[in-house]
XYZ file of N, CA and C in Angstrom:
603
model
N -15.022 13.567 -42.342
C -14.524 14.790 -42.976
C -15.306 15.985 -42.434
N -14.595 17.044 -42.068
C -15.256 18.240 -41.574
C -15.921 18.979 -42.724
N -16.858 19.862 -42.381
C -17.531 20.639 -43.417
C -16.553 21.551 -44.151
N -15.596 22.101 -43.404
C -14.619 22.988 -44.047
C -13.765 22.222 -45.052
N -13.397 20.973 -44.724
C -12.632 20.155 -45.656
C -13.465 19.826 -46.888
N -14.747 19.526 -46.673
C -15.633 19.225 -47.799
C -15.780 20.436 -48.708
N -15.913 21.610 -48.118
C -16.021 22.831 -48.919
C -14.746 23.041 -49.721
N -13.593 22.802 -49.081
C -12.310 22.936 -49.784
C -12.254 22.006 -50.985
N -12.669 20.757 -50.775
C -12.670 19.778 -51.865
C -13.605 20.231 -52.981
N -14.800 20.669 -52.635
C -15.782 21.077 -53.636
C -15.305 22.305 -54.415
N -14.658 23.243 -53.733
C -14.132 24.431 -54.414
C -13.030 24.032 -55.388
N -12.142 23.141 -54.957
C -11.067 22.673 -55.831
C -11.620 21.908 -57.030
N -12.613 21.068 -56.782
C -13.234 20.326 -57.881
C -13.911 21.273 -58.864
N -14.597 22.283 -58.326
C -15.253 23.256 -59.188
C -14.258 24.044 -60.026
N -13.144 24.412 -59.409
C -12.105 25.151 -60.135
C -11.467 24.265 -61.202
N -11.268 22.993 -60.870
C -10.710 22.047 -61.846
C -11.654 21.887 -63.028
N -12.944 21.736 -62.732
C -13.950 21.601 -63.789
C -13.960 22.828 -64.689
N -13.868 24.004 -64.088
C -13.856 25.241 -64.868
C -12.656 25.291 -65.807
N -11.483 24.927 -65.283
C -10.272 24.929 -66.111
C -10.388 23.944 -67.275
N -10.855 22.750 -66.994
C -10.962 21.729 -68.039
C -12.021 22.103 -69.075
N -13.071 22.783 -68.627
C -14.119 23.220 -69.557
C -13.639 24.354 -70.447
N -12.811 25.236 -69.894
C -12.326 26.394 -70.645
C -11.090 26.088 -71.489
N -10.429 24.968 -71.199
C -9.174 24.643 -71.888
C -9.282 24.686 -73.410
N -10.344 24.140 -74.020
C -10.428 24.187 -75.487
C -10.451 25.601 -76.061
N -10.899 26.571 -75.255
C -10.957 27.954 -75.722
C -9.580 28.620 -75.693
N -8.653 28.024 -74.938
C -7.328 28.628 -74.777
C -6.314 28.128 -75.797
N -6.646 27.043 -76.496
C -5.693 26.428 -77.431
C -6.044 26.805 -78.873
N -5.181 26.496 -79.835
C -5.467 26.835 -81.242
C -6.803 26.301 -81.734
N -7.360 26.994 -82.716
C -8.706 26.692 -83.216
C -8.846 25.316 -83.860
N -7.740 24.703 -84.256
C -7.819 23.379 -84.888
C -8.159 22.275 -83.893
N -8.192 22.605 -82.617
C -8.546 21.629 -81.585
C -10.026 21.288 -81.682
N -10.335 19.994 -81.650
C -11.712 19.499 -81.758
C -12.080 18.784 -80.454
N -13.078 19.291 -79.741
C -13.422 18.726 -78.431
C -13.953 17.304 -78.522
N -14.499 16.920 -79.656
C -15.003 15.560 -79.828
C -13.859 14.591 -80.118
N -12.940 15.003 -80.940
C -11.865 14.121 -81.378
C -10.622 14.187 -80.492
N -10.263 15.361 -80.068
C -9.019 15.532 -79.323
C -9.259 15.431 -77.815
N -8.380 14.726 -77.146
C -8.539 14.466 -75.720
C -8.246 15.699 -74.878
N -8.657 15.639 -73.624
C -8.332 16.698 -72.666
C -6.825 16.786 -72.519
N -6.171 15.638 -72.522
C -4.708 15.603 -72.398
C -4.033 16.354 -73.532
N -4.617 16.291 -74.719
C -4.026 16.998 -75.861
C -4.157 18.512 -75.711
N -5.191 18.964 -75.006
C -5.319 20.411 -74.768
C -4.250 20.894 -73.797
N -3.572 19.958 -73.125
C -2.455 20.281 -72.239
C -1.143 19.811 -72.858
N -1.145 19.641 -74.178
C -0.021 19.030 -74.877
C 1.263 19.848 -74.875
N 2.340 19.187 -75.244
C 3.661 19.798 -75.287
C 3.701 20.957 -76.288
N 4.138 22.103 -75.833
C 4.300 23.251 -76.709
C 3.012 23.865 -77.217
N 1.878 23.430 -76.695
C 0.586 23.952 -77.148
C 0.301 25.287 -76.451
N 0.061 26.356 -77.211
C -0.302 27.636 -76.577
C -1.574 27.483 -75.741
N -1.541 27.972 -74.519
C -2.703 27.880 -73.644
C -2.826 26.558 -72.905
N -1.835 25.677 -73.048
C -1.890 24.365 -72.387
C -1.931 24.480 -70.870
N -1.482 25.601 -70.342
C -1.440 25.788 -68.888
C -2.837 25.711 -68.262
N -3.870 26.023 -69.042
C -5.228 26.012 -68.480
C -5.623 24.588 -68.089
N -5.450 23.638 -69.020
C -5.773 22.239 -68.723
C -4.841 21.678 -67.660
N -3.567 22.040 -67.722
C -2.617 21.542 -66.725
C -2.990 22.023 -65.332
N -3.437 23.269 -65.236
C -3.899 23.789 -63.945
C -5.099 22.980 -63.452
N -5.993 22.626 -64.375
C -7.134 21.799 -64.006
C -6.712 20.449 -63.454
N -5.696 19.837 -64.068
C -5.195 18.552 -63.587
C -4.650 18.678 -62.163
N -3.878 19.743 -61.928
C -3.289 19.953 -60.601
C -4.376 20.174 -59.554
N -5.367 20.987 -59.882
C -6.457 21.253 -58.937
C -7.247 19.985 -58.625
N -7.485 19.170 -59.640
C -8.188 17.901 -59.424
C -7.373 16.984 -58.535
N -6.080 16.882 -58.812
C -5.211 16.041 -57.984
C -5.191 16.498 -56.544
N -5.113 17.809 -56.332
C -5.099 18.353 -54.977
C -6.412 18.070 -54.260
N -7.527 18.230 -54.974
C -8.841 17.961 -54.376
C -8.953 16.527 -53.896
N -8.514 15.598 -54.720
C -8.630 14.181 -54.370
C -7.677 13.813 -53.237
N -6.495 14.406 -53.216
C -5.559 14.149 -52.109
C -6.148 14.621 -50.782
N -6.768 15.797 -50.785
C -7.400 16.297 -49.561
C -8.540 15.382 -49.141
N -9.342 14.964 -50.113
C -10.487 14.100 -49.812
C -10.032 12.748 -49.273
N -9.001 12.176 -49.893
C -8.493 10.882 -49.431
C -7.911 10.989 -48.028
N -7.244 12.101 -47.738
C -6.645 12.291 -46.414
C -7.699 12.456 -45.333
N -8.865 12.986 -45.702
C -9.920 13.272 -44.728
C -11.023 12.220 -44.692
N -10.978 11.248 -45.584
C -12.070 10.268 -45.691
C -12.138 9.328 -44.488
N -11.000 9.068 -43.864
C -10.982 8.218 -42.684
C -11.506 6.820 -42.941
N -12.208 6.268 -41.951
C -12.672 4.888 -42.044
C -13.787 4.701 -43.069
N -14.416 5.802 -43.484
C -15.496 5.681 -44.463
C -15.005 5.059 -45.756
N -13.786 5.396 -46.184
C -13.212 4.818 -47.405
C -12.339 3.609 -47.103
N -11.848 3.491 -45.879
C -10.967 2.376 -45.541
C -9.583 2.566 -46.142
N -8.620 1.757 -45.730
C -7.238 1.931 -46.201
C -7.072 1.732 -47.705
N -7.795 0.764 -48.274
C -7.671 0.518 -49.712
C -8.256 1.681 -50.517
N -9.398 2.162 -50.095
C -10.007 3.287 -50.792
C -9.158 4.539 -50.680
N -8.713 4.838 -49.466
C -7.884 6.027 -49.276
C -6.585 5.926 -50.066
N -5.971 4.749 -50.018
C -4.694 4.571 -50.712
C -4.829 4.705 -52.218
N -5.847 4.067 -52.780
C -6.021 4.113 -54.236
C -6.348 5.524 -54.704
N -7.205 6.212 -53.968
C -7.555 7.576 -54.379
C -6.396 8.544 -54.164
N -5.548 8.269 -53.170
C -4.341 9.082 -52.992
C -3.399 8.906 -54.180
N -3.310 7.678 -54.679
C -2.502 7.429 -55.880
C -3.080 8.196 -57.063
N -4.413 8.202 -57.167
C -5.072 8.972 -58.229
C -4.684 10.450 -58.133
N -4.808 11.008 -56.928
C -4.495 12.418 -56.741
C -3.056 12.745 -57.094
N -2.124 11.922 -56.613
C -0.711 12.140 -56.915
C -0.443 11.944 -58.409
N -1.122 10.962 -58.992
C -0.940 10.689 -60.417
C -1.367 11.841 -61.295
N -2.373 12.621 -60.843
C -2.811 13.764 -61.623
C -1.717 14.820 -61.730
N -0.857 14.901 -60.722
C 0.282 15.812 -60.824
C 1.229 15.344 -61.931
N 1.400 14.018 -62.037
C 2.217 13.471 -63.108
C 1.617 13.757 -64.473
N 0.292 13.680 -64.570
C -0.405 13.982 -65.822
C -0.161 15.438 -66.214
N -0.109 16.316 -65.210
C 0.107 17.737 -65.472
C 1.564 18.038 -65.840
N 2.486 17.365 -65.177
C 3.916 17.640 -65.383
C 4.412 17.065 -66.708
N 4.005 15.844 -67.002
C 4.429 15.179 -68.240
C 3.287 15.273 -69.252
N 3.553 15.935 -70.370
C 2.479 16.281 -71.301
C 2.381 15.361 -72.506
N 1.164 15.261 -73.007
C 0.839 14.517 -74.218
C 1.474 15.207 -75.430
N 1.670 14.465 -76.490
C 2.132 15.078 -77.736
C 1.033 15.984 -78.288
N 1.372 17.052 -79.026
C 0.341 17.921 -79.605
C -0.413 17.209 -80.712
N -1.629 17.646 -80.990
C -2.438 17.000 -82.030
C -2.041 17.436 -83.438
N -1.280 18.517 -83.528
C -0.849 19.022 -84.830
C 0.647 18.756 -85.018
N 1.130 18.938 -86.208
C 2.542 18.683 -86.512
C 3.428 19.709 -85.817
N 4.239 19.224 -84.890
C 5.162 20.083 -84.134
C 6.177 19.187 -83.440
N 7.269 19.775 -83.023
C 8.290 19.010 -82.308
C 7.737 18.586 -80.941
N 7.997 17.348 -80.556
C 7.569 16.862 -79.250
C 8.518 15.792 -78.750
N 8.514 15.588 -77.450
C 9.425 14.651 -76.808
C 8.711 13.330 -76.547
N 9.212 12.270 -77.158
C 8.563 10.958 -77.031
C 8.602 10.433 -75.596
N 9.709 10.675 -74.891
C 9.825 10.187 -73.516
C 8.785 10.845 -72.615
N 8.592 12.152 -72.789
C 7.594 12.854 -71.985
C 6.190 12.344 -72.298
N 5.917 12.099 -73.567
C 4.614 11.571 -73.965
C 4.377 10.195 -73.343
N 5.433 9.378 -73.296
C 5.324 8.045 -72.688
C 5.045 8.158 -71.193
N 5.742 9.081 -70.519
C 5.519 9.274 -69.085
C 4.096 9.776 -68.825
N 3.589 10.599 -69.723
C 2.199 11.047 -69.585
C 1.246 9.853 -69.693
N 1.523 8.968 -70.646
C 0.681 7.782 -70.818
C 0.720 6.900 -69.574
N 1.910 6.754 -68.977
C 2.048 5.952 -67.756
C 1.237 6.584 -66.619
N 1.360 7.908 -66.469
C 0.624 8.603 -65.407
C -0.884 8.492 -65.632
N -1.313 8.636 -66.881
C -2.749 8.538 -67.197
C -3.294 7.147 -66.911
N -2.527 6.129 -67.276
C -2.944 4.750 -67.017
C -3.014 4.487 -65.520
N -2.051 5.027 -64.784
C -2.021 4.855 -63.332
C -3.256 5.453 -62.679
N -3.620 6.686 -63.074
C -4.794 7.309 -62.453
C -6.077 6.571 -62.840
N -6.107 6.026 -64.047
C -7.280 5.261 -64.464
C -7.492 4.031 -63.601
N -6.423 3.260 -63.395
C -6.517 2.062 -62.557
C -6.777 2.436 -61.100
N -6.134 3.508 -60.627
C -6.311 3.933 -59.237
C -7.754 4.329 -58.971
N -8.370 5.025 -59.923
C -9.768 5.417 -59.758
C -10.663 4.188 -59.679
N -10.438 3.241 -60.570
C -11.262 2.037 -60.597
C -11.114 1.247 -59.289
N -9.882 1.059 -58.838
C -9.641 0.324 -57.591
C -10.233 1.083 -56.406
N -10.068 2.406 -56.404
C -10.576 3.201 -55.302
C -12.083 3.164 -55.202
N -12.766 3.323 -56.319
C -14.232 3.278 -56.312
C -14.716 1.887 -55.895
N -14.068 0.856 -56.413
C -14.456 -0.510 -56.059
C -14.272 -0.753 -54.559
N -13.163 -0.278 -53.995
C -12.906 -0.465 -52.568
C -13.963 0.234 -51.718
N -14.319 1.459 -52.106
C -15.347 2.199 -51.359
C -16.710 1.526 -51.517
N -16.995 1.036 -52.722
C -18.268 0.349 -52.978
C -18.397 -0.888 -52.103
N -17.343 -1.678 -52.036
C -17.358 -2.885 -51.197
C -17.549 -2.507 -49.738
N -16.914 -1.418 -49.324
C -17.018 -0.991 -47.920
C -18.435 -0.538 -47.584
N -19.165 -0.038 -48.555
C -20.540 0.386 -48.305
C -21.438 -0.800 -47.963
N -21.155 -1.966 -48.503
C -21.995 -3.125 -48.277
C -23.036 -3.295 -49.364
N -24.070 -4.071 -49.068
C -25.039 -4.495 -50.075
C -26.314 -3.669 -50.125
N -26.476 -2.726 -49.225
C -27.733 -1.979 -49.209
C -27.917 -1.220 -50.527
N -29.074 -1.353 -51.205
C -29.291 -0.670 -52.482
C -29.531 0.819 -52.283
N -29.402 1.557 -53.322
C -29.629 2.997 -53.251
C -29.021 3.681 -54.450
N -29.370 4.954 -54.638
C -28.885 5.674 -55.815
C -27.378 5.837 -55.791
N -26.776 5.889 -54.592
C -25.325 6.074 -54.523
C -24.596 4.868 -55.110
N -25.203 3.693 -54.967
C -24.597 2.496 -55.547
C -24.715 2.525 -57.069
N -25.755 3.146 -57.574
C -25.881 3.321 -59.024
C -24.739 4.190 -59.532
N -24.424 5.262 -58.793
C -23.310 6.132 -59.174
C -21.989 5.364 -59.138
N -21.813 4.513 -58.114
C -20.607 3.676 -58.041
C -20.483 2.789 -59.276
N -21.581 2.144 -59.634
C -21.564 1.234 -60.789
C -21.287 2.002 -62.073
N -21.917 3.164 -62.231
C -21.685 3.988 -63.415
C -20.203 4.368 -63.500
N -19.619 4.754 -62.359
C -18.209 5.137 -62.333
C -17.305 3.965 -62.700
N -17.613 2.780 -62.180
C -16.798 1.598 -62.475
C -16.909 1.195 -63.938
N -18.120 1.198 -64.463
C -18.315 0.852 -65.877
C -17.610 1.872 -66.769
N -17.749 3.155 -66.427
C -17.112 4.211 -67.212
C -15.595 4.074 -67.205
N -15.036 3.675 -66.060
C -13.582 3.547 -65.936
C -13.023 2.452 -66.839
N -13.881 1.525 -67.241
C -13.455 0.444 -68.136
C -13.833 0.758 -69.587
N -15.097 1.127 -69.788
C -15.630 1.285 -71.148
C -15.069 2.509 -71.870
N -15.000 3.641 -71.186
C -14.605 4.875 -71.869
C -13.139 4.878 -72.323
N -12.190 4.387 -71.513
C -10.824 4.282 -72.033
C -10.730 3.345 -73.244
N -11.496 2.249 -73.220
C -11.522 1.352 -74.378
C -12.115 2.055 -75.594
N -13.116 2.880 -75.362
C -13.707 3.660 -76.459
C -12.678 4.596 -77.070
N -11.874 5.207 -76.224
C -10.836 6.115 -76.711
C -9.814 5.388 -77.573
N -9.513 4.154 -77.197
C -8.524 3.365 -77.952
C -9.083 2.855 -79.273
N -10.330 2.419 -79.249
C -10.904 1.783 -80.443
C -11.613 2.762 -81.371
N -12.042 3.908 -80.831
C -12.730 4.912 -81.652
C -12.105 6.286 -81.410
N -10.899 6.495 -81.900
C -10.189 7.753 -81.628
C -10.903 8.999 -82.123
N -11.829 8.847 -83.051
C -12.553 10.011 -83.567
C -13.527 10.589 -82.540
N -13.779 9.860 -81.440
C -14.600 10.396 -80.350
C -13.841 10.363 -79.023
N -12.515 10.307 -79.105
C -11.693 10.196 -77.896
C -11.904 11.386 -76.959
N -12.024 12.590 -77.519
C -12.217 13.772 -76.689
C -13.528 13.730 -75.932
N -14.596 13.347 -76.607
C -15.903 13.264 -75.960
C -15.902 12.187 -74.873
N -15.273 11.048 -75.164
C -15.220 9.953 -74.187
C -14.437 10.353 -72.946
N -13.304 11.012 -73.140
C -12.505 11.411 -71.981
C -13.202 12.492 -71.164
N -13.892 13.398 -71.838
C -14.631 14.430 -71.107
C -15.758 13.822 -70.274
N -16.419 12.822 -70.818
C -17.466 12.135 -70.061
C -16.863 11.426 -68.851
N -15.691 10.819 -69.035
C -15.008 10.143 -67.932
C -14.641 11.132 -66.829
N -14.113 12.288 -67.211
C -13.783 13.310 -66.223
C -15.048 13.790 -65.507
N -16.127 13.980 -66.251
C -17.377 14.452 -65.651
C -17.897 13.468 -64.613
N -17.840 12.177 -64.939
C -18.301 11.153 -64.002
C -17.398 11.117 -62.775
N -16.093 11.197 -62.991
C -15.151 11.191 -61.870
C -15.342 12.389 -60.960
N -15.476 13.571 -61.533
C -15.700 14.776 -60.733
C -17.012 14.685 -59.964
N -18.038 14.137 -60.596
C -19.325 13.960 -59.911
C -19.183 13.002 -58.738
N -18.467 11.892 -58.954
C -18.293 10.900 -57.889
C -17.574 11.516 -56.693
N -16.491 12.232 -56.963
C -15.737 12.840 -55.863
C -16.544 13.948 -55.180
N -17.325 14.703 -55.947
C -18.146 15.749 -55.347
C -19.224 15.183 -54.438
N -19.900 14.138 -54.903
C -20.934 13.496 -54.093
C -20.328 12.909 -52.823
N -19.176 12.287 -52.951
C -18.517 11.706 -51.772
C -18.120 12.778 -50.768
N -17.657 13.929 -51.248
C -17.278 15.010 -50.335
C -18.474 15.449 -49.501
N -19.646 15.563 -50.146
C -20.861 15.949 -49.428
C -21.254 14.874 -48.424
N -21.200 13.613 -48.840
C -21.576 12.506 -47.951
C -20.628 12.383 -46.763
N -19.335 12.554 -47.024
C -18.352 12.424 -45.953
C -18.484 13.537 -44.917
N -19.055 14.670 -45.307
C -19.211 15.792 -44.378
C -20.402 15.618 -43.453
N -21.283 14.659 -43.755
C -22.449 14.432 -42.903
C -22.005 13.815 -41.582
N -22.565 14.232 -40.461
C -22.145 13.728 -39.146
C -22.267 12.215 -39.009
N -23.244 11.630 -39.692
C -23.477 10.199 -39.532
C -22.720 9.355 -40.560
N -21.893 9.959 -41.409
C -21.272 9.224 -42.507
C -20.415 8.042 -42.071
N -19.433 8.214 -41.155
C -18.586 7.068 -40.797
C -19.366 5.915 -40.196
N -20.290 6.202 -39.245
C -21.067 5.141 -38.631
C -21.955 4.440 -39.625
N -22.548 5.218 -40.538
C -23.440 4.641 -41.533
C -22.675 3.717 -42.475
N -21.423 4.091 -42.786
C -20.604 3.241 -43.648
C -20.314 1.919 -42.955
N -20.031 1.981 -41.662
C -19.775 0.736 -40.932
C -21.035 -0.136 -40.932
N -22.185 0.536 -40.761
C -23.445 -0.189 -40.702
C -23.746 -0.887 -42.041
N -23.386 -0.205 -43.146
C -23.638 -0.796 -44.450
C -22.723 -1.985 -44.699
């Protein structure tokens, strides 16, 4: 990945993070960041939902650019899975979650949002695992980040299902870990020795 591509990815990730962080401020005051998910801040008919939806689109675009530029460092499985993640984020933005408060909403759209969200969750897990395997067995802090990302991709969605009163906090932590993983990878991929070092690992 060229430095200019890495900068593009980092700028998009930063803009996505900003949108997702500001989203709770754009929606009605009854929104609770601990209880209500990021998806709910982009919910159907919710005033200010465009802020979170913009964040989803920016994140999807960032990951698509990164997957397209990762080359042999991520391998075909890694690139493919992360490309699915990036494309899936557009689906998350287009098809919205039901609102957290009593209001009219479309069940079919909510279902499509759930399908898109599940798809990006699995795609992230498969993509990180594929890149981790491609790195090889050499220990290091980057492998700790890989493991944290993989564990988070399993544990945090389960937390959201079993403890809905902290669903918002769990999903925000998941997004934070994902954004960190993609940001670190963008920096690593921009290093001149990255592809060769990946082969060596």
